[in-house]
PDB file of C-alpha atoms in Angstrom:
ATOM      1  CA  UNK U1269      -2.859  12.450  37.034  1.00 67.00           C
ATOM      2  CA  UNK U1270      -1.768  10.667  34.041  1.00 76.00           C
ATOM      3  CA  UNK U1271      -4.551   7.839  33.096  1.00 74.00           C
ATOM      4  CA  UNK U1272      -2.609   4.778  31.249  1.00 72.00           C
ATOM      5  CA  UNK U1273      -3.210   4.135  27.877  1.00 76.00           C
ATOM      6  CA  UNK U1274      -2.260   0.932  25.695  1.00 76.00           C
ATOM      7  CA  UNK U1275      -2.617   0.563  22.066  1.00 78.00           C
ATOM      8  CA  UNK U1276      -3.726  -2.871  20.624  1.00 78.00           C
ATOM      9  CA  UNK U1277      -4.062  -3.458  16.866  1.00 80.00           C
ATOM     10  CA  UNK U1278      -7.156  -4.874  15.061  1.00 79.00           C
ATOM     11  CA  UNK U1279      -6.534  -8.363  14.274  1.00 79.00           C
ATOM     12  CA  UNK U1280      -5.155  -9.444  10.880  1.00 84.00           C
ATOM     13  CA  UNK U1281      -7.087 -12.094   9.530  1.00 84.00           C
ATOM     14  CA  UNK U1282      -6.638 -13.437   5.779  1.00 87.00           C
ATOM     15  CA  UNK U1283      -8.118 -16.751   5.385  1.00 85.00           C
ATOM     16  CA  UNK U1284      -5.415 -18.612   4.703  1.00 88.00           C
ATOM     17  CA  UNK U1285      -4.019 -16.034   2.195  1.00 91.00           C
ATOM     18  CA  UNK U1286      -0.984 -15.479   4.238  1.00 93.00           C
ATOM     19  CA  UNK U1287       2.563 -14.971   2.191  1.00 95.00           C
ATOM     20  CA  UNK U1288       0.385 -15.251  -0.864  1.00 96.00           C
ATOM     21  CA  UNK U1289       2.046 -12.694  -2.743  1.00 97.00           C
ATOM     22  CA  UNK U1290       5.237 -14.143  -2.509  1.00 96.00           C
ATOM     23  CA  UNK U1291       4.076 -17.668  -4.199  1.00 95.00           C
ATOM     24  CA  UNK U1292       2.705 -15.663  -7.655  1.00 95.00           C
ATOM     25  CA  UNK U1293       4.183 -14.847 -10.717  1.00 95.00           C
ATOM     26  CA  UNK U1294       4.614 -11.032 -10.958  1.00 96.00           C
ATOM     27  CA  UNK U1295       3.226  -8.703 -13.464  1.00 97.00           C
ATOM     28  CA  UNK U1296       4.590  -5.063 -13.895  1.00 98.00           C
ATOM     29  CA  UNK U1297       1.926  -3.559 -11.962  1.00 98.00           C
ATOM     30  CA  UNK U1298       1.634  -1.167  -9.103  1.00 98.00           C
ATOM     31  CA  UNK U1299      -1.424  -1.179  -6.368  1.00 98.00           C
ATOM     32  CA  UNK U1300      -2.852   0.953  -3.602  1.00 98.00           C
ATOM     33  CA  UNK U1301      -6.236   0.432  -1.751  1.00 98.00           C
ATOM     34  CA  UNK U1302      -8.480   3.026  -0.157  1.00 96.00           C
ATOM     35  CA  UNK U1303     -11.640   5.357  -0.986  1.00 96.00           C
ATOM     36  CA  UNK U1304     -10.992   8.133  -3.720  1.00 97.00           C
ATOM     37  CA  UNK U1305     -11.220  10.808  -1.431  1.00 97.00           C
ATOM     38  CA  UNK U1306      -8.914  13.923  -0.821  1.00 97.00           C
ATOM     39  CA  UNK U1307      -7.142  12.453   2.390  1.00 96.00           C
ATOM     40  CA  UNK U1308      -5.934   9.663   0.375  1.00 97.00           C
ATOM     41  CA  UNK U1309      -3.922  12.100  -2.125  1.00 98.00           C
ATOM     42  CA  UNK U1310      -3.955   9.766  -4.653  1.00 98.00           C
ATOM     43  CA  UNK U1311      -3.772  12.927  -7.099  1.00 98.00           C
ATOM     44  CA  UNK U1312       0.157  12.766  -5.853  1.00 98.00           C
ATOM     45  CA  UNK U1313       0.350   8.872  -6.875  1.00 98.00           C
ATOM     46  CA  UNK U1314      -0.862   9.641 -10.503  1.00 98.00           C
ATOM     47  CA  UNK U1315       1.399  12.357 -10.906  1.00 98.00           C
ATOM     48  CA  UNK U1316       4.332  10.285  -9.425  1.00 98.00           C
ATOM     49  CA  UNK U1317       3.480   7.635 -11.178  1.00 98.00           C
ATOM     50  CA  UNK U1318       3.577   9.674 -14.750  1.00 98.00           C
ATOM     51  CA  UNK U1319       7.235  10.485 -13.510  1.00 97.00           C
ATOM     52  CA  UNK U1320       7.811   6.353 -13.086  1.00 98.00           C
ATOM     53  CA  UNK U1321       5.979   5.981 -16.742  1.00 96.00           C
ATOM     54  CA  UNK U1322       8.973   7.526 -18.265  1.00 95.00           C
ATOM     55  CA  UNK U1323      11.315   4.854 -17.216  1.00 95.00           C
ATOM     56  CA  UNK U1324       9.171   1.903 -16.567  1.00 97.00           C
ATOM     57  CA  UNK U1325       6.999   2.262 -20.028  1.00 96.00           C
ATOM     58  CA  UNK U1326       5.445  -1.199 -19.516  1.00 97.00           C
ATOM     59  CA  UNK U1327       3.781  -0.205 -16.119  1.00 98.00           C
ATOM     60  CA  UNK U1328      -0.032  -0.238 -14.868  1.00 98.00           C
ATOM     61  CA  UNK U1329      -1.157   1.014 -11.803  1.00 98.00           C
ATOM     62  CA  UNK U1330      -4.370   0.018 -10.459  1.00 98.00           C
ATOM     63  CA  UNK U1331      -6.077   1.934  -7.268  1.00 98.00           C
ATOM     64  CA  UNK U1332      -8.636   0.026  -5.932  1.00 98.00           C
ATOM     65  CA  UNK U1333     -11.949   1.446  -4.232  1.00 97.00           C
ATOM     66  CA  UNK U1334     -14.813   4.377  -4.650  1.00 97.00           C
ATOM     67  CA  UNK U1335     -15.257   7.394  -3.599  1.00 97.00           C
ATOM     68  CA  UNK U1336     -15.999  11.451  -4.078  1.00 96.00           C
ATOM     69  CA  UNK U1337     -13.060  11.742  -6.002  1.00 97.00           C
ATOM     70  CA  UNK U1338     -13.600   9.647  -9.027  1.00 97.00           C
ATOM     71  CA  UNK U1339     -13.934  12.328 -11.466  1.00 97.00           C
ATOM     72  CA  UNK U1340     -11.424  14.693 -10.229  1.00 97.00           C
ATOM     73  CA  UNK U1341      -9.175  11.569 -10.459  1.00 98.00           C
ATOM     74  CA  UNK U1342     -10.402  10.390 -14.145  1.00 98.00           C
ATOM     75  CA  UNK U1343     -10.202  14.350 -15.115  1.00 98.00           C
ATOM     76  CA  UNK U1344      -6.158  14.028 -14.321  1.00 98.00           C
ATOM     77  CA  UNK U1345      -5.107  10.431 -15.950  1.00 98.00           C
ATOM     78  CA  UNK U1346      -6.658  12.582 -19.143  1.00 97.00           C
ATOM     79  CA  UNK U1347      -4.672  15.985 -18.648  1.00 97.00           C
ATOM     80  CA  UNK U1348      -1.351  13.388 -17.794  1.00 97.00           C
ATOM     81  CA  UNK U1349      -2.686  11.173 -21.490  1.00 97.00           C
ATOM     82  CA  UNK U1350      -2.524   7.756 -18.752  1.00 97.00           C
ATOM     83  CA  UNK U1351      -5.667   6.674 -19.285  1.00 95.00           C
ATOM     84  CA  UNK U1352      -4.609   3.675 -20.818  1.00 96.00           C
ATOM     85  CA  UNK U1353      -2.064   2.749 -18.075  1.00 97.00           C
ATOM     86  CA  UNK U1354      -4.150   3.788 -14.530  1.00 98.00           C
ATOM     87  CA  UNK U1355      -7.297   2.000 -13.716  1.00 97.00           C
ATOM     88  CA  UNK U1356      -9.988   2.587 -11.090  1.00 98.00           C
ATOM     89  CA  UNK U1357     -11.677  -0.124 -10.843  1.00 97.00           C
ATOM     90  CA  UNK U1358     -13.736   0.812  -7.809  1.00 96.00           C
ATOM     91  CA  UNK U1359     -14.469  -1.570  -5.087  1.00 95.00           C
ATOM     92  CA  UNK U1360     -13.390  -5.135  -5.566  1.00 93.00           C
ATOM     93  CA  UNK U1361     -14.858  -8.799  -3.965  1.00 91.00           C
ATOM     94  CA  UNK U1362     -11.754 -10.604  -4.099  1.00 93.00           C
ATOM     95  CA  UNK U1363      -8.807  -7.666  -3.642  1.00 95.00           C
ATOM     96  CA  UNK U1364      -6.407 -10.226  -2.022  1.00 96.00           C
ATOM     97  CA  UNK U1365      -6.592 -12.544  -5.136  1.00 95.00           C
ATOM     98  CA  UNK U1366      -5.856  -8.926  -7.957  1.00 96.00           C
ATOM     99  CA  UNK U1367      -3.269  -7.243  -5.763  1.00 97.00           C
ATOM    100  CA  UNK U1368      -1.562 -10.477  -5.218  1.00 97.00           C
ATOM    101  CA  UNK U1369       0.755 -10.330  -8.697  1.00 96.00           C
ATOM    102  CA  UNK U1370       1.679  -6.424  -8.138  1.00 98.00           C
ATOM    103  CA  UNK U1371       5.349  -5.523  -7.698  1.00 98.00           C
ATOM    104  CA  UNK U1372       4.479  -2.345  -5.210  1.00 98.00           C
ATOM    105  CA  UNK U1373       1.623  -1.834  -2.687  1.00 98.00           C
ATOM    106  CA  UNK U1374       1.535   1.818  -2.405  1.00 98.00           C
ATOM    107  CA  UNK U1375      -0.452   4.322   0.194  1.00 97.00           C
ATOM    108  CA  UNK U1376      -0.329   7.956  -0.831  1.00 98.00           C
ATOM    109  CA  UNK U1377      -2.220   9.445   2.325  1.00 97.00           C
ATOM    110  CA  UNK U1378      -2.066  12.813   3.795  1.00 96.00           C
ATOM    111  CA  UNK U1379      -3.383  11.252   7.217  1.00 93.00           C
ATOM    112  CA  UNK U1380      -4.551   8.312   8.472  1.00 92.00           C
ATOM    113  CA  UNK U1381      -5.617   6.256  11.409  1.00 84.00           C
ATOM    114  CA  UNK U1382      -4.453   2.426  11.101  1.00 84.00           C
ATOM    115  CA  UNK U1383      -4.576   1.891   7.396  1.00 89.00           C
ATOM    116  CA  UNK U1384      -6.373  -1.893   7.322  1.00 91.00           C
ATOM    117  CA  UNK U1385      -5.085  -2.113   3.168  1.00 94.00           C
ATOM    118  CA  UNK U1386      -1.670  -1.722   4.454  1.00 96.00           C
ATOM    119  CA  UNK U1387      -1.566  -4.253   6.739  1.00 94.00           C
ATOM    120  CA  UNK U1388      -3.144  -6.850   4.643  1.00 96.00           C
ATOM    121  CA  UNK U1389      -1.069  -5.845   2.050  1.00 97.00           C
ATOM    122  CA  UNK U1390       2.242  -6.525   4.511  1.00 96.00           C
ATOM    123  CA  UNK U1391       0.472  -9.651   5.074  1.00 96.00           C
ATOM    124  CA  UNK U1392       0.293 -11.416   1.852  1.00 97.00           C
ATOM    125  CA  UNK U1393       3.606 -10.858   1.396  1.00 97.00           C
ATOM    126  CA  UNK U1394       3.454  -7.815  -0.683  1.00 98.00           C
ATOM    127  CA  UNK U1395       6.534  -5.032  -0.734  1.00 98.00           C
ATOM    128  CA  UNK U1396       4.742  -2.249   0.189  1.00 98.00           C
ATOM    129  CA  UNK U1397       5.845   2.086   0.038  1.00 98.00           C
ATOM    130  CA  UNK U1398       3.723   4.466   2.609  1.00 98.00           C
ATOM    131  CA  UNK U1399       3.525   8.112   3.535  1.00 98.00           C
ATOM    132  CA  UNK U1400       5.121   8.813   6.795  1.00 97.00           C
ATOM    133  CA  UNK U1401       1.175   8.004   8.328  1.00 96.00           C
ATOM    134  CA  UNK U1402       0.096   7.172  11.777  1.00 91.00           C
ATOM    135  CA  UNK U1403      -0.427   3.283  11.579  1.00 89.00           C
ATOM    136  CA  UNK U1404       2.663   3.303   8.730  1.00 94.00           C
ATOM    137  CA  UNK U1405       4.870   4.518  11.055  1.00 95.00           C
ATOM    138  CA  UNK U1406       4.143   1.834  13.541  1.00 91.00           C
ATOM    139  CA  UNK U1407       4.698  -1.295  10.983  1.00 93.00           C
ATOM    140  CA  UNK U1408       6.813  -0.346   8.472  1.00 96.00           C
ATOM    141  CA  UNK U1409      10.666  -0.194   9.406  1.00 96.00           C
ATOM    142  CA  UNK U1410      11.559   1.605   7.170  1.00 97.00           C
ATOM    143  CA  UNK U1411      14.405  -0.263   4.439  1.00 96.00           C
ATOM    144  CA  UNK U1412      13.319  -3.908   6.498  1.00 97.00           C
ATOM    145  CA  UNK U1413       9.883  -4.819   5.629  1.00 97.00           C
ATOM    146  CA  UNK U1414       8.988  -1.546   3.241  1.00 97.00           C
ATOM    147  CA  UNK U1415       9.827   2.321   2.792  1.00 98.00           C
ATOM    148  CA  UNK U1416       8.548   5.600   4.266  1.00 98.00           C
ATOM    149  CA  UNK U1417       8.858   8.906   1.958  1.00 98.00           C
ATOM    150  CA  UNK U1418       7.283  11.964   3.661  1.00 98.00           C
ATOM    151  CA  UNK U1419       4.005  13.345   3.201  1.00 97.00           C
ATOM    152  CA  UNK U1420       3.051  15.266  -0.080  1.00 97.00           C
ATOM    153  CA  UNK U1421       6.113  14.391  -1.021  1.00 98.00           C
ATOM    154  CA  UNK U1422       5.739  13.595  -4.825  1.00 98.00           C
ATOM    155  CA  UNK U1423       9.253  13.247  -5.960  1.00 98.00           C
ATOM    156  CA  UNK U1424      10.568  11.173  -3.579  1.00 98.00           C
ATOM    157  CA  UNK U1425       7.430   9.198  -3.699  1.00 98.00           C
ATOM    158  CA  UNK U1426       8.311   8.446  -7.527  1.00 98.00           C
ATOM    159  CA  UNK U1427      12.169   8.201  -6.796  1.00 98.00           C
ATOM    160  CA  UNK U1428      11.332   5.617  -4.360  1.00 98.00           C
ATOM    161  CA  UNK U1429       8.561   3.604  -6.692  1.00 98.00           C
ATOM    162  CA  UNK U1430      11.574   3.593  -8.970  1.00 98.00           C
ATOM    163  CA  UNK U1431      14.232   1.978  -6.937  1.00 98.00           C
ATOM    164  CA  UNK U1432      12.091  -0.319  -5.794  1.00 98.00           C
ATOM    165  CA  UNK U1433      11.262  -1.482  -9.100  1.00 98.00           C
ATOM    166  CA  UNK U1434      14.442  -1.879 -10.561  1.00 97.00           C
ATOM    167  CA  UNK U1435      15.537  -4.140  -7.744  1.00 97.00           C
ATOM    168  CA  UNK U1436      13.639  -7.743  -7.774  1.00 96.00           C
ATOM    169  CA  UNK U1437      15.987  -8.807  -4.405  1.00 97.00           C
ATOM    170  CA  UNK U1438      15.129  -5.841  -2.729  1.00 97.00           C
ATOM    171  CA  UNK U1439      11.030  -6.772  -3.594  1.00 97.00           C
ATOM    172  CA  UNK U1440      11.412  -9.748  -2.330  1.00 97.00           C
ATOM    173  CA  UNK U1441      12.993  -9.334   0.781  1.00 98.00           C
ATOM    174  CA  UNK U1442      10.482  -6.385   1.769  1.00 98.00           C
ATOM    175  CA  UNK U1443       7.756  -8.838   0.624  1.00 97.00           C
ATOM    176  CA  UNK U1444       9.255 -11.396   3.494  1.00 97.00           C
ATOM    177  CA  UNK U1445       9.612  -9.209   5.856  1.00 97.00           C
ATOM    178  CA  UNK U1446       6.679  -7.761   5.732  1.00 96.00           C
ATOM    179  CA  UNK U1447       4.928 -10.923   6.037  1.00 94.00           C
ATOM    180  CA  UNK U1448       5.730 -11.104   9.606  1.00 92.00           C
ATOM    181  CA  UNK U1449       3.048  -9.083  10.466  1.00 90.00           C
ATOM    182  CA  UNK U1450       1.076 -11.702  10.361  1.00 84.00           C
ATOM    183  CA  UNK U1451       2.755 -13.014  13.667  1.00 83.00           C
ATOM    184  CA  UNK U1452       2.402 -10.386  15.629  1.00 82.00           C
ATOM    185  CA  UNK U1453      -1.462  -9.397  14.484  1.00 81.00           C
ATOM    186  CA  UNK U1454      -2.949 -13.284  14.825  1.00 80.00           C
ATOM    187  CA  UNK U1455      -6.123 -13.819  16.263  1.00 79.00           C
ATOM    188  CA  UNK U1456      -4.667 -15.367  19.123  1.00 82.00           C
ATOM    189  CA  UNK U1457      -1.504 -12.546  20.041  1.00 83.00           C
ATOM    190  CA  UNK U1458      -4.453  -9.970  19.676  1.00 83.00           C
ATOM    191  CA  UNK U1459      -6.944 -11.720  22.558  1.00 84.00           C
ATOM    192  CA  UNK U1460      -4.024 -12.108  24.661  1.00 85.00           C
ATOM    193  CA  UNK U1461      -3.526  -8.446  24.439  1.00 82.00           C
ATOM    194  CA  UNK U1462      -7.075  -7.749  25.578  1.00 83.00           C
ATOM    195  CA  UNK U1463      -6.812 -10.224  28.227  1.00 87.00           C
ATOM    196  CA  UNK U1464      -3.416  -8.974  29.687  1.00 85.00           C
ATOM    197  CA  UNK U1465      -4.870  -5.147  29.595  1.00 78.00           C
TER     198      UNK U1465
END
Protein backbone atom coordinates (compact mmCIF):
# COMPACT_ATOMS: atom_id res chain seq x y z
CA UNK A 1 0.00 0.00 0.00
CA UNK A 2 1.21 3.27 -1.08
CA UNK A 3 1.25 5.79 2.12
CA UNK A 4 0.64 9.56 0.72
CA UNK A 5 3.20 11.92 0.92
CA UNK A 6 3.05 15.88 0.44
CA UNK A 7 5.89 18.18 0.30
CA UNK A 8 5.57 21.67 1.97
CA UNK A 9 8.41 24.23 1.84
CA UNK A 10 9.96 26.05 4.87
CA UNK A 11 8.62 29.42 5.00
CA UNK A 12 10.44 32.37 3.40
CA UNK A 13 10.67 35.08 5.69
CA UNK A 14 12.90 38.34 4.99
CA UNK A 15 11.89 41.10 7.15
CA UNK A 16 10.75 43.32 4.91
CA UNK A 17 13.75 42.79 2.55
CA UNK A 18 11.58 41.53 -0.16
CA UNK A 19 12.56 42.68 -4.01
CA UNK A 20 15.47 44.38 -2.33
CA UNK A 21 17.88 43.53 -4.84
CA UNK A 22 16.09 44.96 -7.51
CA UNK A 23 15.94 48.66 -5.80
CA UNK A 24 20.15 48.80 -5.53
CA UNK A 25 22.67 50.03 -7.62
CA UNK A 26 24.73 47.09 -9.00
CA UNK A 27 28.35 46.44 -8.64
CA UNK A 28 30.23 43.86 -10.90
CA UNK A 29 30.15 41.23 -8.41
CA UNK A 30 29.15 37.63 -8.26
CA UNK A 31 27.74 35.75 -4.90
CA UNK A 32 26.99 32.28 -3.62
CA UNK A 33 26.11 31.27 0.04
CA UNK A 34 26.77 27.99 1.81
CA UNK A 35 29.50 26.19 4.13
CA UNK A 36 32.99 25.53 2.40
CA UNK A 37 32.58 22.03 2.33
CA UNK A 38 33.09 19.40 -0.54
CA UNK A 39 29.25 19.00 -1.37
CA UNK A 40 29.11 22.56 -2.16
CA UNK A 41 31.87 22.20 -5.08
CA UNK A 42 32.72 25.53 -4.87
CA UNK A 43 36.30 24.34 -6.21
CA UNK A 44 34.16 24.23 -9.73
CA UNK A 45 32.91 28.01 -9.13
CA UNK A 46 36.58 29.28 -8.73
CA UNK A 47 37.72 27.55 -11.62
CA UNK A 48 34.66 28.75 -13.68
CA UNK A 49 34.93 31.81 -12.50
CA UNK A 50 38.86 32.16 -13.65
CA UNK A 51 37.30 31.22 -17.16
CA UNK A 52 34.65 34.43 -16.63
CA UNK A 53 37.91 36.58 -15.37
CA UNK A 54 39.16 36.52 -18.85
CA UNK A 55 36.29 38.39 -20.27
CA UNK A 56 34.80 40.19 -17.40
CA UNK A 57 38.37 41.59 -15.95
CA UNK A 58 36.57 43.96 -13.54
CA UNK A 59 34.77 41.04 -11.66
CA UNK A 60 34.76 39.92 -7.80
CA UNK A 61 33.22 37.04 -6.55
CA UNK A 62 32.47 36.73 -3.02
CA UNK A 63 31.33 33.17 -1.35
CA UNK A 64 29.94 33.68 1.78
CA UNK A 65 30.18 31.18 4.87
CA UNK A 66 32.80 28.69 6.83
CA UNK A 67 33.64 25.57 6.68
CA UNK A 68 36.34 22.44 6.33
CA UNK A 69 37.27 23.62 3.14
CA UNK A 70 38.77 26.98 3.69
CA UNK A 71 42.24 26.12 2.98
CA UNK A 72 41.80 23.77 0.19
CA UNK A 73 39.76 26.72 -1.24
CA UNK A 74 42.46 29.62 -0.35
CA UNK A 75 45.26 26.95 -1.66
CA UNK A 76 43.37 27.23 -5.33
CA UNK A 77 42.54 31.21 -5.72
CA UNK A 78 46.66 31.07 -5.26
CA UNK A 79 47.50 28.24 -7.91
CA UNK A 80 44.57 30.26 -10.32
CA UNK A 81 46.78 34.00 -9.09
CA UNK A 82 42.73 35.28 -7.98
CA UNK A 83 43.44 36.10 -4.79
CA UNK A 84 42.84 39.54 -5.32
CA UNK A 85 39.45 39.05 -7.09
CA UNK A 86 37.68 35.96 -4.79
CA UNK A 87 36.92 36.60 -1.21
CA UNK A 88 35.81 34.33 1.63
CA UNK A 89 34.65 36.22 3.95
CA UNK A 90 33.23 33.51 6.17
CA UNK A 91 29.97 33.84 7.88
CA UNK A 92 28.22 37.15 7.64
CA UNK A 93 25.40 39.08 10.19
CA UNK A 94 23.75 40.99 7.64
CA UNK A 95 24.12 38.67 4.17
CA UNK A 96 20.83 40.13 2.76
CA UNK A 97 22.21 43.76 3.01
CA UNK A 98 26.18 42.47 0.98
CA UNK A 99 24.59 40.16 -1.56
CA UNK A 100 22.01 42.69 -2.32
CA UNK A 101 24.29 44.80 -5.12
CA UNK A 102 25.62 41.40 -6.87
CA UNK A 103 24.76 40.83 -10.53
CA UNK A 104 24.62 36.73 -10.08
CA UNK A 105 23.60 34.56 -7.08
CA UNK A 106 25.30 31.41 -7.84
CA UNK A 107 25.02 27.66 -6.14
CA UNK A 108 27.71 25.28 -7.30
CA UNK A 109 26.43 22.07 -5.36
CA UNK A 110 26.95 18.50 -6.09
CA UNK A 111 23.71 17.70 -3.91
CA UNK A 112 21.47 19.27 -1.88
CA UNK A 113 18.30 19.17 0.10
CA UNK A 114 16.25 22.62 -0.12
CA UNK A 115 19.01 25.12 -0.46
CA UNK A 116 17.58 28.06 2.17
CA UNK A 117 20.49 30.72 0.34
CA UNK A 118 18.74 30.07 -2.83
CA UNK A 119 15.55 30.87 -1.95
CA UNK A 120 16.31 33.99 -0.14
CA UNK A 121 18.39 34.87 -2.78
CA UNK A 122 15.16 34.42 -5.39
CA UNK A 123 13.54 36.46 -2.85
CA UNK A 124 15.29 39.70 -2.75
CA UNK A 125 15.07 39.88 -6.13
CA UNK A 126 18.38 38.54 -7.05
CA UNK A 127 19.05 36.65 -10.69
CA UNK A 128 20.22 33.65 -9.51
CA UNK A 129 22.31 30.31 -11.64
CA UNK A 130 22.03 26.67 -9.79
CA UNK A 131 23.22 23.14 -10.34
CA UNK A 132 20.52 20.92 -11.52
CA UNK A 133 19.90 20.26 -7.31
CA UNK A 134 16.96 18.88 -5.53
CA UNK A 135 15.24 22.11 -4.11
CA UNK A 136 16.74 24.05 -7.52
CA UNK A 137 14.89 22.01 -9.56
CA UNK A 138 11.67 22.72 -7.82
CA UNK A 139 11.97 26.79 -7.99
CA UNK A 140 13.94 27.67 -10.64
CA UNK A 141 12.24 27.46 -14.22
CA UNK A 142 14.75 27.35 -15.87
CA UNK A 143 15.24 30.74 -18.57
CA UNK A 144 11.96 32.44 -16.31
CA UNK A 145 13.10 33.28 -12.94
CA UNK A 146 16.98 31.84 -13.26
CA UNK A 147 19.13 29.03 -15.08
CA UNK A 148 19.99 25.37 -14.42
CA UNK A 149 23.50 24.00 -15.88
CA UNK A 150 24.12 20.35 -14.85
CA UNK A 151 26.09 19.10 -12.12
CA UNK A 152 30.01 19.27 -12.20
CA UNK A 153 29.50 20.87 -15.06
CA UNK A 154 32.27 23.61 -15.11
CA UNK A 155 32.07 24.94 -18.57
CA UNK A 156 28.71 25.45 -18.95
CA UNK A 157 28.62 26.78 -15.48
CA UNK A 158 31.10 29.65 -16.74
CA UNK A 159 29.35 29.88 -20.26
CA UNK A 160 26.25 30.53 -18.45
CA UNK A 161 27.83 33.17 -15.67
CA UNK A 162 28.88 34.81 -18.91
CA UNK A 163 25.68 35.29 -20.74
CA UNK A 164 24.13 36.28 -17.95
CA UNK A 165 26.42 39.00 -17.40
CA UNK A 166 26.56 40.51 -20.57
CA UNK A 167 22.80 40.91 -20.63
CA UNK A 168 21.46 43.65 -17.94
CA UNK A 169 17.54 42.90 -19.39
CA UNK A 170 17.96 39.43 -19.03
CA UNK A 171 19.26 40.20 -15.02
CA UNK A 172 16.59 41.97 -14.46
CA UNK A 173 13.86 40.07 -15.58
CA UNK A 174 15.26 36.80 -13.74
CA UNK A 175 15.64 39.14 -10.72
CA UNK A 176 11.58 39.79 -11.07
CA UNK A 177 10.71 36.72 -11.58
CA UNK A 178 12.34 35.26 -9.14
CA UNK A 179 10.92 37.47 -6.65
CA UNK A 180 7.71 35.71 -6.81
CA UNK A 181 8.78 33.26 -4.60
CA UNK A 182 8.03 35.23 -2.09
CA UNK A 183 4.21 34.64 -2.86
CA UNK A 184 4.08 31.35 -2.85
CA UNK A 185 6.56 30.73 0.43
CA UNK A 186 4.65 33.55 2.85
CA UNK A 187 4.05 32.81 6.25
CA UNK A 188 0.54 32.64 5.68
CA UNK A 189 0.42 30.18 2.11
CA UNK A 190 2.84 27.93 4.25
CA UNK A 191 0.26 27.46 7.51
CA UNK A 192 -2.43 26.93 5.15
CA UNK A 193 -0.48 24.11 3.74
CA UNK A 194 -0.09 22.49 7.15
CA UNK A 195 -3.60 23.06 7.92
CA UNK A 196 -5.04 21.60 4.59
CA UNK A 197 -2.59 18.36 5.04
Amino acid sequence: MKIPTKIIYNPLELNGKEGQALKTTKKNLIVSVGRLMPQKNQKMLIRAFHKVRMNFSTYQLIIFGEGDSREELEQLLEELELSDCVSLPGNCSNIYDEISFAKLFVISSDFEGMPNALVEAMGLGLPVLSTKVSGATDLIIDGVNGELVDVGNEAQLADRMMAILRDENLQNSYGKNAMKVCDNLNNKRIAEKWMEL
